[in-house]
Short mmCIF file of C-alpha atoms and ligand atoms in Angstrom, two decimals:
data_model
loop_
_atom_site.label_atom_id
_atom_site.label_comp_id
_atom_site.label_asym_id
_atom_site.label_seq_id
_atom_site.Cartn_x
_atom_site.Cartn_y
_atom_site.Cartn_z
CA MET Z 205 12.40 55.77 26.79
CA SER Z 206 9.68 57.42 24.78
CA HIS Z 207 5.96 56.97 25.22
CA PHE Z 208 5.99 55.75 21.61
CA SER Z 209 8.64 52.98 22.01
CA PRO Z 210 5.92 50.29 22.63
CA LEU Z 211 4.68 50.87 19.02
CA SER Z 212 6.10 48.75 16.22
CA THR Z 213 5.67 50.15 12.76
CA LEU Z 214 2.86 48.78 10.86
CA PRO Z 215 3.31 47.60 7.26
CA PRO Z 216 2.34 50.22 4.68
CA ASP Z 217 -0.90 50.12 2.94
CA ALA Z 218 -0.18 48.15 -0.21
CA LEU Z 219 -2.78 49.86 -2.40
CA LEU Z 220 -1.30 53.31 -1.61
CA GLY Z 221 2.23 52.09 -2.40
CA LEU Z 222 0.92 50.84 -5.71
CA MET Z 223 -0.67 54.33 -6.54
CA VAL Z 224 2.71 56.02 -5.86
CA ALA Z 225 4.68 53.24 -7.83
CA TYR Z 226 2.32 53.88 -10.78
CA ARG Z 227 2.64 57.70 -10.71
CA THR Z 228 6.52 57.55 -10.68
CA ASP Z 229 6.73 54.80 -13.38
CA GLU Z 230 8.36 56.58 -16.44
CA ARG Z 231 7.30 54.03 -19.08
CA THR Z 232 4.99 55.35 -21.79
CA GLU Z 233 2.93 52.26 -21.71
CA LYS Z 234 1.37 51.60 -18.39
CA PHE Z 235 -2.03 50.59 -17.11
CA ASP Z 236 -3.46 51.48 -13.63
CA LEU Z 237 -5.95 48.69 -12.67
CA GLY Z 238 -5.40 49.09 -8.95
CA VAL Z 239 -7.45 52.41 -8.20
CA GLY Z 240 -10.42 52.10 -6.04
CA VAL Z 241 -12.56 54.89 -7.36
CA TYR Z 242 -14.67 55.31 -10.45
CA LYS Z 243 -12.89 57.04 -13.44
CA ASP Z 244 -14.42 58.39 -16.60
CA GLU Z 245 -13.11 58.01 -20.10
CA ALA Z 246 -10.71 60.93 -19.48
CA GLY Z 247 -9.22 59.11 -16.46
CA GLU Z 248 -10.75 61.60 -14.10
CA THR Z 249 -13.15 61.10 -11.02
CA PRO Z 250 -15.28 64.28 -11.78
CA ILE Z 251 -17.84 66.07 -9.48
CA LEU Z 252 -21.18 65.10 -10.87
CA SER Z 253 -23.16 67.87 -12.33
CA ALA Z 254 -26.21 67.17 -10.02
CA VAL Z 255 -23.84 67.40 -7.15
CA ARG Z 256 -22.37 70.68 -8.21
CA LYS Z 257 -25.95 72.20 -8.53
CA ALA Z 258 -27.24 70.79 -5.33
CA GLU Z 259 -24.25 71.88 -3.50
CA ALA Z 260 -24.53 75.59 -4.82
CA ARG Z 261 -28.14 75.55 -3.93
CA MET Z 262 -27.55 74.21 -0.53
CA ILE Z 263 -24.79 76.71 0.33
CA ALA Z 264 -26.93 79.62 -0.89
CA ALA Z 265 -29.74 78.51 1.53
CA GLN Z 266 -27.64 77.65 4.51
CA ALA Z 267 -28.09 79.90 7.43
CA THR Z 268 -26.08 78.15 10.23
CA LYS Z 269 -23.48 75.44 10.83
CA VAL Z 270 -24.96 74.41 14.09
CA TYR Z 271 -25.09 70.56 14.81
CA GLU Z 272 -27.88 68.74 13.13
CA GLY Z 273 -28.28 66.20 15.94
CA PRO Z 274 -27.21 62.45 16.52
CA ARG Z 275 -29.01 61.19 13.31
CA GLY Z 276 -27.64 63.87 11.18
CA ASN Z 277 -29.76 64.96 8.15
CA THR Z 278 -33.13 63.32 8.74
CA ASP Z 279 -34.33 63.96 5.20
CA PHE Z 280 -31.26 62.18 3.85
CA CYS Z 281 -31.98 59.32 6.24
CA ALA Z 282 -35.46 59.11 5.00
CA HIS Z 283 -34.31 58.94 1.39
CA ILE Z 284 -31.91 56.19 2.16
CA GLU Z 285 -34.55 54.37 3.99
CA ARG Z 286 -36.70 54.34 0.88
CA PHE Z 287 -33.70 53.24 -1.28
CA VAL Z 288 -32.93 50.25 0.92
CA PHE Z 289 -36.40 48.90 1.94
CA GLY Z 290 -38.57 50.31 -0.88
CA LYS Z 291 -41.00 53.29 -0.16
CA ASP Z 292 -43.98 50.93 1.05
CA HIS Z 293 -42.13 48.74 3.31
CA PRO Z 294 -44.62 48.22 6.30
CA ALA Z 295 -41.59 48.49 8.70
CA LEU Z 296 -41.31 52.22 7.83
CA VAL Z 297 -44.58 52.90 9.50
CA GLU Z 298 -44.33 50.37 12.25
CA GLY Z 299 -41.21 51.91 14.08
CA ARG Z 300 -39.22 48.85 12.99
CA VAL Z 301 -36.37 50.72 11.12
CA LEU Z 302 -33.69 53.07 12.34
CA SER Z 303 -31.43 55.24 10.32
CA PHE Z 304 -28.56 57.48 11.11
CA THR Z 305 -26.21 59.67 8.95
CA ALA Z 306 -22.69 58.28 9.18
CA PRO Z 307 -19.24 59.29 8.04
CA GLY Z 308 -19.24 57.13 4.81
CA GLY Z 309 -19.91 53.57 4.40
CA CYS Z 310 -16.96 52.84 6.77
CA GLY Z 311 -18.58 54.89 9.54
CA ALA Z 312 -21.77 52.77 9.08
CA LEU Z 313 -19.73 49.57 9.16
CA PHE Z 314 -18.19 50.56 12.38
CA LEU Z 315 -21.69 51.30 13.84
CA GLY Z 316 -23.05 48.02 12.56
CA THR Z 317 -20.18 46.04 13.93
CA GLY Z 318 -20.11 47.96 17.23
CA LEU Z 319 -23.81 47.30 17.53
CA MET Z 320 -23.33 43.48 16.86
CA ARG Z 321 -20.80 43.53 19.80
CA ARG Z 322 -23.29 45.13 22.11
CA MET Z 323 -25.74 42.41 21.11
CA GLY Z 324 -23.30 39.83 22.19
CA THR Z 325 -21.57 38.94 18.86
CA ARG Z 326 -17.99 37.67 19.45
CA ARG Z 327 -16.99 36.54 15.90
CA VAL Z 328 -17.93 37.96 12.41
CA TRP Z 329 -17.91 36.09 9.24
CA VAL Z 330 -16.73 37.77 6.10
CA SER Z 331 -16.55 36.43 2.50
CA LYS Z 332 -13.43 34.94 1.22
CA PRO Z 333 -12.20 37.06 -0.46
CA THR Z 334 -13.57 40.40 0.76
CA TRP Z 335 -12.66 44.02 0.94
CA PRO Z 336 -9.69 44.28 3.37
CA ASN Z 337 -11.32 46.96 5.48
CA HIS Z 338 -14.08 44.50 6.63
CA PRO Z 339 -11.50 42.41 8.78
CA ASN Z 340 -9.97 45.75 9.78
CA VAL Z 341 -13.21 47.06 11.26
CA VAL Z 342 -14.13 43.68 13.00
CA LYS Z 343 -10.67 43.28 14.58
CA SER Z 344 -10.42 46.91 15.63
CA LEU Z 345 -13.65 46.20 17.73
CA GLY Z 346 -11.89 43.27 19.35
CA LEU Z 347 -14.08 40.61 17.54
CA GLU Z 348 -12.64 37.46 15.85
CA VAL Z 349 -12.81 37.21 11.95
CA LYS Z 350 -14.02 34.05 10.31
CA ASP Z 351 -14.48 33.48 6.57
CA TYR Z 352 -16.99 31.83 4.39
CA ALA Z 353 -16.49 30.54 0.72
CA TYR Z 354 -17.81 32.91 -1.71
CA ALA Z 355 -16.62 32.61 -5.37
CA ARG Z 356 -15.94 29.55 -7.71
CA ASP Z 357 -15.36 29.59 -11.38
CA GLY Z 358 -16.24 33.20 -11.75
CA GLY Z 359 -19.66 32.88 -10.13
CA PHE Z 360 -21.18 32.78 -6.57
CA TYR Z 361 -20.42 29.49 -4.73
CA ARG Z 362 -23.78 29.04 -3.04
CA LEU Z 363 -23.09 25.53 -1.59
CA GLY Z 364 -19.77 26.55 -0.24
CA ALA Z 365 -21.04 29.75 1.29
CA LEU Z 366 -24.14 27.96 2.94
CA ALA Z 367 -21.87 25.07 4.16
CA ASP Z 368 -19.44 27.47 5.89
CA LEU Z 369 -22.24 29.48 7.45
CA SER Z 370 -23.91 26.41 8.68
CA ALA Z 371 -20.89 26.07 11.02
CA ALA Z 372 -21.61 29.57 12.62
CA GLU Z 373 -22.82 29.82 16.19
CA PRO Z 374 -26.21 31.62 16.94
CA GLY Z 375 -25.33 35.33 17.50
CA ASP Z 376 -22.40 35.33 15.10
CA GLY Z 377 -22.23 38.27 12.77
CA VAL Z 378 -22.04 38.02 8.92
CA ILE Z 379 -21.07 40.69 6.67
CA LEU Z 380 -22.65 40.38 3.18
CA GLN Z 381 -21.90 42.70 0.28
CA GLY Z 382 -24.45 43.72 -2.29
CA PRO Z 383 -24.51 44.63 -5.10
CA CYS Z 384 -21.13 44.66 -6.81
CA HIS Z 385 -18.86 42.55 -4.49
CA ASN Z 386 -15.43 44.01 -3.82
CA PRO Z 387 -13.15 42.53 -4.97
CA THR Z 388 -14.78 39.81 -7.19
CA GLY Z 389 -17.67 41.61 -8.88
CA ILE Z 390 -19.69 38.47 -8.18
CA ASP Z 391 -23.24 38.85 -6.91
CA PRO Z 392 -25.55 36.18 -5.53
CA SER Z 393 -28.75 35.80 -7.49
CA THR Z 394 -32.07 36.85 -5.78
CA ASP Z 395 -32.62 33.09 -5.05
CA ASP Z 396 -29.16 32.83 -3.57
CA TRP Z 397 -29.92 35.97 -1.31
CA ARG Z 398 -33.04 34.22 -0.16
CA GLU Z 399 -31.20 31.14 0.80
CA LEU Z 400 -28.67 33.31 2.77
CA GLY Z 401 -31.50 35.08 4.52
CA ARG Z 402 -32.97 31.73 5.44
CA ILE Z 403 -29.79 30.45 6.90
CA CYS Z 404 -29.25 33.71 8.89
CA ARG Z 405 -32.82 33.22 10.28
CA GLU Z 406 -32.43 29.57 11.01
CA LYS Z 407 -28.97 29.97 12.67
CA SER Z 408 -29.81 33.31 14.35
CA LEU Z 409 -26.87 35.11 12.63
CA ILE Z 410 -26.81 38.82 12.71
CA ALA Z 411 -26.37 40.11 9.13
CA LEU Z 412 -24.80 43.36 8.18
CA LEU Z 413 -25.36 44.22 4.48
CA ASP Z 414 -22.72 46.45 3.01
CA VAL Z 415 -24.18 48.35 0.14
CA ALA Z 416 -21.40 50.49 -1.25
CA TYR Z 417 -22.32 50.39 -5.02
CA HIS Z 418 -26.03 50.98 -5.36
CA GLY Z 419 -26.95 51.68 -9.12
CA PHE Z 420 -23.61 50.29 -10.31
CA ALA Z 421 -24.83 46.87 -11.38
CA ALA Z 422 -28.25 47.11 -13.18
CA GLY Z 423 -30.29 50.01 -11.89
CA LEU Z 424 -31.58 51.62 -8.60
CA GLU Z 425 -34.50 49.33 -8.15
CA GLU Z 426 -32.79 46.19 -9.63
CA ASP Z 427 -29.80 46.44 -7.39
CA MET Z 428 -31.94 46.23 -4.26
CA ALA Z 429 -33.87 43.09 -5.18
CA GLY Z 430 -31.20 40.79 -3.67
CA ILE Z 431 -30.91 42.51 -0.30
CA ARG Z 432 -34.78 42.95 -0.11
CA ALA Z 433 -35.22 39.33 -0.77
CA PHE Z 434 -32.68 38.55 2.02
CA MET Z 435 -34.46 40.84 4.47
CA GLU Z 436 -37.83 39.32 3.73
CA GLU Z 437 -36.40 35.97 4.61
CA ALA Z 438 -34.04 36.90 7.47
CA GLY Z 439 -36.62 39.34 9.08
CA GLU Z 440 -33.86 41.49 10.61
CA ALA Z 441 -30.68 43.06 9.48
CA LEU Z 442 -28.21 45.83 9.74
CA ILE Z 443 -27.30 47.91 6.65
CA ALA Z 444 -24.32 50.07 5.89
CA TYR Z 445 -24.96 52.35 2.79
CA SER Z 446 -22.41 54.47 1.19
CA CYS Z 447 -22.88 57.40 -1.12
CA SER Z 448 -19.11 57.58 -2.05
CA LYS Z 449 -19.34 55.84 -5.38
CA ASN Z 450 -22.96 56.53 -6.73
CA PHE Z 451 -22.84 60.14 -5.81
CA GLY Z 452 -19.13 60.61 -6.26
CA LEU Z 453 -18.86 62.06 -2.80
CA TYR Z 454 -15.87 60.22 -1.67
CA ARG Z 455 -14.11 62.82 0.40
CA GLU Z 456 -17.35 64.29 1.88
CA ARG Z 457 -17.71 61.06 4.00
CA THR Z 458 -21.29 60.25 3.26
CA GLY Z 459 -23.22 57.22 4.31
CA ALA Z 460 -25.98 55.90 6.35
CA PHE Z 461 -26.44 53.24 9.04
CA LEU Z 462 -29.85 51.58 9.02
CA ALA Z 463 -31.44 48.50 10.83
CA LEU Z 464 -34.58 46.55 10.24
CA GLY Z 465 -36.04 44.72 13.29
CA LYS Z 466 -38.92 42.41 14.08
CA THR Z 467 -40.22 44.67 17.05
CA ALA Z 468 -40.50 48.40 17.36
CA GLU Z 469 -39.21 47.97 21.01
CA GLY Z 470 -36.05 46.27 19.83
CA ILE Z 471 -35.35 49.12 17.27
CA ALA Z 472 -36.00 51.66 19.90
CA ALA Z 473 -33.33 50.22 22.18
CA ALA Z 474 -30.93 49.74 19.19
CA THR Z 475 -31.42 53.58 18.30
CA THR Z 476 -30.03 54.50 21.82
CA HIS Z 477 -26.95 52.29 21.33
CA VAL Z 478 -26.20 53.68 17.81
CA ALA Z 479 -26.60 57.17 19.13
CA ASP Z 480 -24.34 56.43 22.04
CA MET Z 481 -21.59 54.92 19.78
CA GLY Z 482 -21.70 57.81 17.48
CA ARG Z 483 -21.51 60.29 20.44
CA ALA Z 484 -18.41 58.53 21.73
CA THR Z 485 -16.54 58.74 18.31
CA TRP Z 486 -17.48 61.49 16.06
CA SER Z 487 -20.07 62.98 18.33
CA MET Z 488 -22.09 64.38 15.38
CA PRO Z 489 -22.16 63.06 11.85
CA PRO Z 490 -20.88 65.25 8.95
CA ALA Z 491 -23.59 67.27 7.34
CA HIS Z 492 -22.27 68.47 3.94
CA GLY Z 493 -22.48 65.32 1.75
CA ALA Z 494 -25.77 64.20 3.30
CA GLY Z 495 -27.09 67.69 2.56
CA ILE Z 496 -26.12 67.43 -0.98
CA VAL Z 497 -27.81 63.96 -1.42
CA ALA Z 498 -31.07 65.09 0.27
CA THR Z 499 -31.06 68.04 -1.92
CA ILE Z 500 -30.72 65.94 -5.11
CA LEU Z 501 -33.19 63.27 -4.09
CA GLY Z 502 -35.81 65.87 -2.75
CA ASP Z 503 -35.83 67.64 -6.21
CA ALA Z 504 -37.35 65.93 -9.35
CA GLU Z 505 -35.08 67.61 -11.75
CA LEU Z 506 -31.88 67.10 -9.94
CA ARG Z 507 -32.80 63.57 -9.20
CA ALA Z 508 -33.34 62.88 -12.85
CA GLU Z 509 -30.01 64.58 -13.65
CA TRP Z 510 -28.29 62.41 -11.13
CA GLU Z 511 -29.96 59.16 -12.29
CA ALA Z 512 -28.80 59.85 -15.75
CA GLU Z 513 -25.26 60.38 -14.55
CA LEU Z 514 -25.39 57.15 -12.63
CA THR Z 515 -26.71 55.32 -15.61
CA SER Z 516 -23.84 56.59 -17.85
CA MET Z 517 -21.24 55.43 -15.15
CA ARG Z 518 -22.91 52.04 -15.07
CA GLU Z 519 -23.04 51.73 -18.87
CA ARG Z 520 -19.50 52.79 -19.27
CA MET Z 521 -18.42 50.02 -16.91
CA ILE Z 522 -20.70 47.43 -18.59
CA GLY Z 523 -19.29 48.42 -21.91
CA LEU Z 524 -15.65 47.98 -20.81
CA ARG Z 525 -16.41 44.72 -19.15
CA THR Z 526 -17.86 43.21 -22.29
CA SER Z 527 -14.98 44.42 -24.41
CA LEU Z 528 -12.41 43.24 -21.90
CA SER Z 529 -14.16 39.82 -21.47
CA ASP Z 530 -14.67 39.23 -25.28
CA ALA Z 531 -11.03 40.29 -25.82
CA LEU Z 532 -9.67 37.82 -23.29
CA VAL Z 533 -11.79 35.01 -24.43
CA THR Z 534 -10.45 35.55 -27.99
CA LYS Z 535 -6.83 35.89 -26.89
CA THR Z 536 -6.88 33.11 -24.48
CA GLY Z 537 -8.98 30.75 -26.57
CA SER Z 538 -10.85 29.76 -23.43
CA ASN Z 539 -14.29 30.75 -22.07
CA ALA Z 540 -13.08 31.05 -18.51
CA LEU Z 541 -12.83 34.84 -18.61
CA GLY Z 542 -16.30 35.07 -20.16
CA ALA Z 543 -17.55 35.30 -16.54
CA LEU Z 544 -16.20 38.88 -16.31
CA LYS Z 545 -19.23 39.75 -18.33
CA THR Z 546 -21.63 38.38 -15.75
CA GLN Z 547 -19.99 40.30 -12.93
CA ASN Z 548 -21.11 43.76 -11.74
CA GLY Z 549 -19.59 47.04 -10.75
CA MET Z 550 -16.20 48.38 -10.83
CA PHE Z 551 -14.18 45.23 -9.67
CA SER Z 552 -13.33 41.83 -10.89
CA GLN Z 553 -10.59 39.38 -9.72
CA LEU Z 554 -8.35 37.82 -12.32
CA PRO Z 555 -7.11 34.27 -11.62
CA LEU Z 556 -3.50 35.41 -11.25
CA SER Z 557 -0.84 34.39 -8.56
CA VAL Z 558 0.92 37.05 -6.43
CA GLU Z 559 4.07 36.43 -8.50
CA ASP Z 560 2.12 37.16 -11.62
CA THR Z 561 0.87 40.30 -10.29
CA VAL Z 562 4.44 41.48 -9.45
CA ARG Z 563 5.68 40.36 -13.07
CA LEU Z 564 2.85 42.18 -14.68
CA ARG Z 565 3.86 45.32 -12.88
CA GLU Z 566 7.58 44.91 -13.33
CA ALA Z 567 7.92 43.62 -16.84
CA ASP Z 568 4.70 44.86 -18.47
CA GLY Z 569 3.63 48.06 -16.50
CA VAL Z 570 0.27 46.64 -15.53
CA TYR Z 571 -0.41 47.70 -11.98
CA MET Z 572 -2.95 45.78 -9.82
CA PRO Z 573 -2.97 44.63 -6.08
CA ALA Z 574 -1.52 41.18 -5.17
CA SER Z 575 -5.17 39.97 -4.90
CA GLY Z 576 -5.53 40.19 -8.74
CA ARG Z 577 -8.34 42.69 -8.35
CA ILE Z 578 -8.84 45.04 -11.37
CA ASN Z 579 -10.87 48.20 -11.55
CA ILE Z 580 -12.79 48.08 -14.89
CA ALA Z 581 -13.44 51.82 -14.48
CA GLY Z 582 -9.65 52.42 -14.65
CA LEU Z 583 -9.65 51.32 -18.31
CA HIS Z 584 -10.03 53.23 -21.50
CA PRO Z 585 -11.44 51.47 -24.58
CA ARG Z 586 -8.20 52.15 -26.42
CA ASP Z 587 -6.29 50.05 -23.76
CA ILE Z 588 -8.26 46.93 -24.26
CA PRO Z 589 -6.56 45.29 -27.23
CA ARG Z 590 -3.01 45.74 -25.82
CA LEU Z 591 -4.01 44.96 -22.26
CA SER Z 592 -5.79 41.77 -23.21
CA GLU Z 593 -2.72 40.62 -25.20
CA ILE Z 594 -0.51 41.16 -22.14
CA LEU Z 595 -2.97 39.64 -19.73
CA ALA Z 596 -3.64 36.64 -21.89
CA ARG Z 597 0.08 35.58 -21.63
CA TYR Z 598 -0.55 35.13 -17.88
CA LEU Z 599 -4.06 33.73 -18.07
CA VAL Z 600 -3.61 30.79 -20.21
N1 PLP S 702 -17.79 48.82 1.58
C1 PLP S 702 -17.11 48.37 0.33
C2 PLP S 702 -17.16 46.95 0.01
C3 PLP S 702 -16.31 49.27 -0.32
O1 PLP S 702 -15.68 48.84 -1.44
C4 PLP S 702 -16.28 50.63 0.12
C5 PLP S 702 -15.49 51.59 -0.48
O2 PLP S 702 -14.58 51.27 -1.26
C6 PLP S 702 -17.04 50.94 1.28
C7 PLP S 702 -17.73 50.01 1.90
C8 PLP S 702 -17.18 52.30 1.90
O3 PLP S 702 -16.48 53.35 1.50
P1 PLP S 702 -16.58 54.89 2.11
O4 PLP S 702 -16.44 54.66 3.61
O5 PLP S 702 -15.56 55.65 1.40
O6 PLP S 702 -18.19 55.38 1.93
#
């Protein structure tokens, strides 16, 4: 009898399996729409030029590798606070905000969900559909997952979402993504965000806002309008911020956990709990990626260079979305796929059955997960005519 015999083997990660299958596919015509990272026109995920420069500067100036402390890089934290709340938010000077460096957006989601649990939450609502790691994190902390309606006819399903959330109990948690919802690309309007904030306040629901694509939808300021409207209405919120995509820092595990409270006392108490959770898991947050981001955002020239690089990533995705959407509308003869153009960020979800996604892969070399999620950034403009011809056969 081995210590390990009580363990049954878990199913393999479907997305990783898809990546391997794509790589070993020997057909000359194949399309990888399954990847979860940004790709440029050459199909690469390059290190941003502002990141390279900031990294070199930081390493040259670095005198020690000693721990930074439980909050990690405090300059980084201050920059992300200003991103999330806006630089003039009164809570910043009233002690009603906390911020911690975290190992990526996922580390921040873990802190947010763990804090909910310490505040008494027993179940957490996630959008249907959502990024599969949301239910993973919630379940790993022993909490129950519930879902709320999210998408309908290519847009946000406000009535459905509000109806489902009105069935939530006071103290329940709600994970809301913004901007650039994964996997649908569908974002609530600023008005919708206000309504979501209102219901969270009225029902006393604890919101965790997952910001993983800041700058990928319309711009750095524009992309925060929704969550800021939400926070204005709700009064309190937890926020998980990821720098993986907008700074291209994936493997450096760079993110921040933040919270906005109604009282400085509440935030002071929450700070001790967040520090306690960090201490019991990674002990101290990683420094490298946060140092790079702080260097970029603290230097006017590097910041301008990063903003220009972010703009070009965003514009490339918007261009590809428009072309794919127009091509699908023409090829299917229906306006249904016109909604792709109104969606944001890297992902959209095509209305395909699981069987269709398997047939697309086996018969046509088009790789995407069973959910029908496609990564727009995985496309090259030259792929669009042929790809839309293939997809249209399944979409009519
Ligand atoms: N939240 C969403 C919705 C995501 O799509 C991602 C990354 O794919 C993350 C959070 C966090 O990613 P990371 O932990 O790599 O920063």
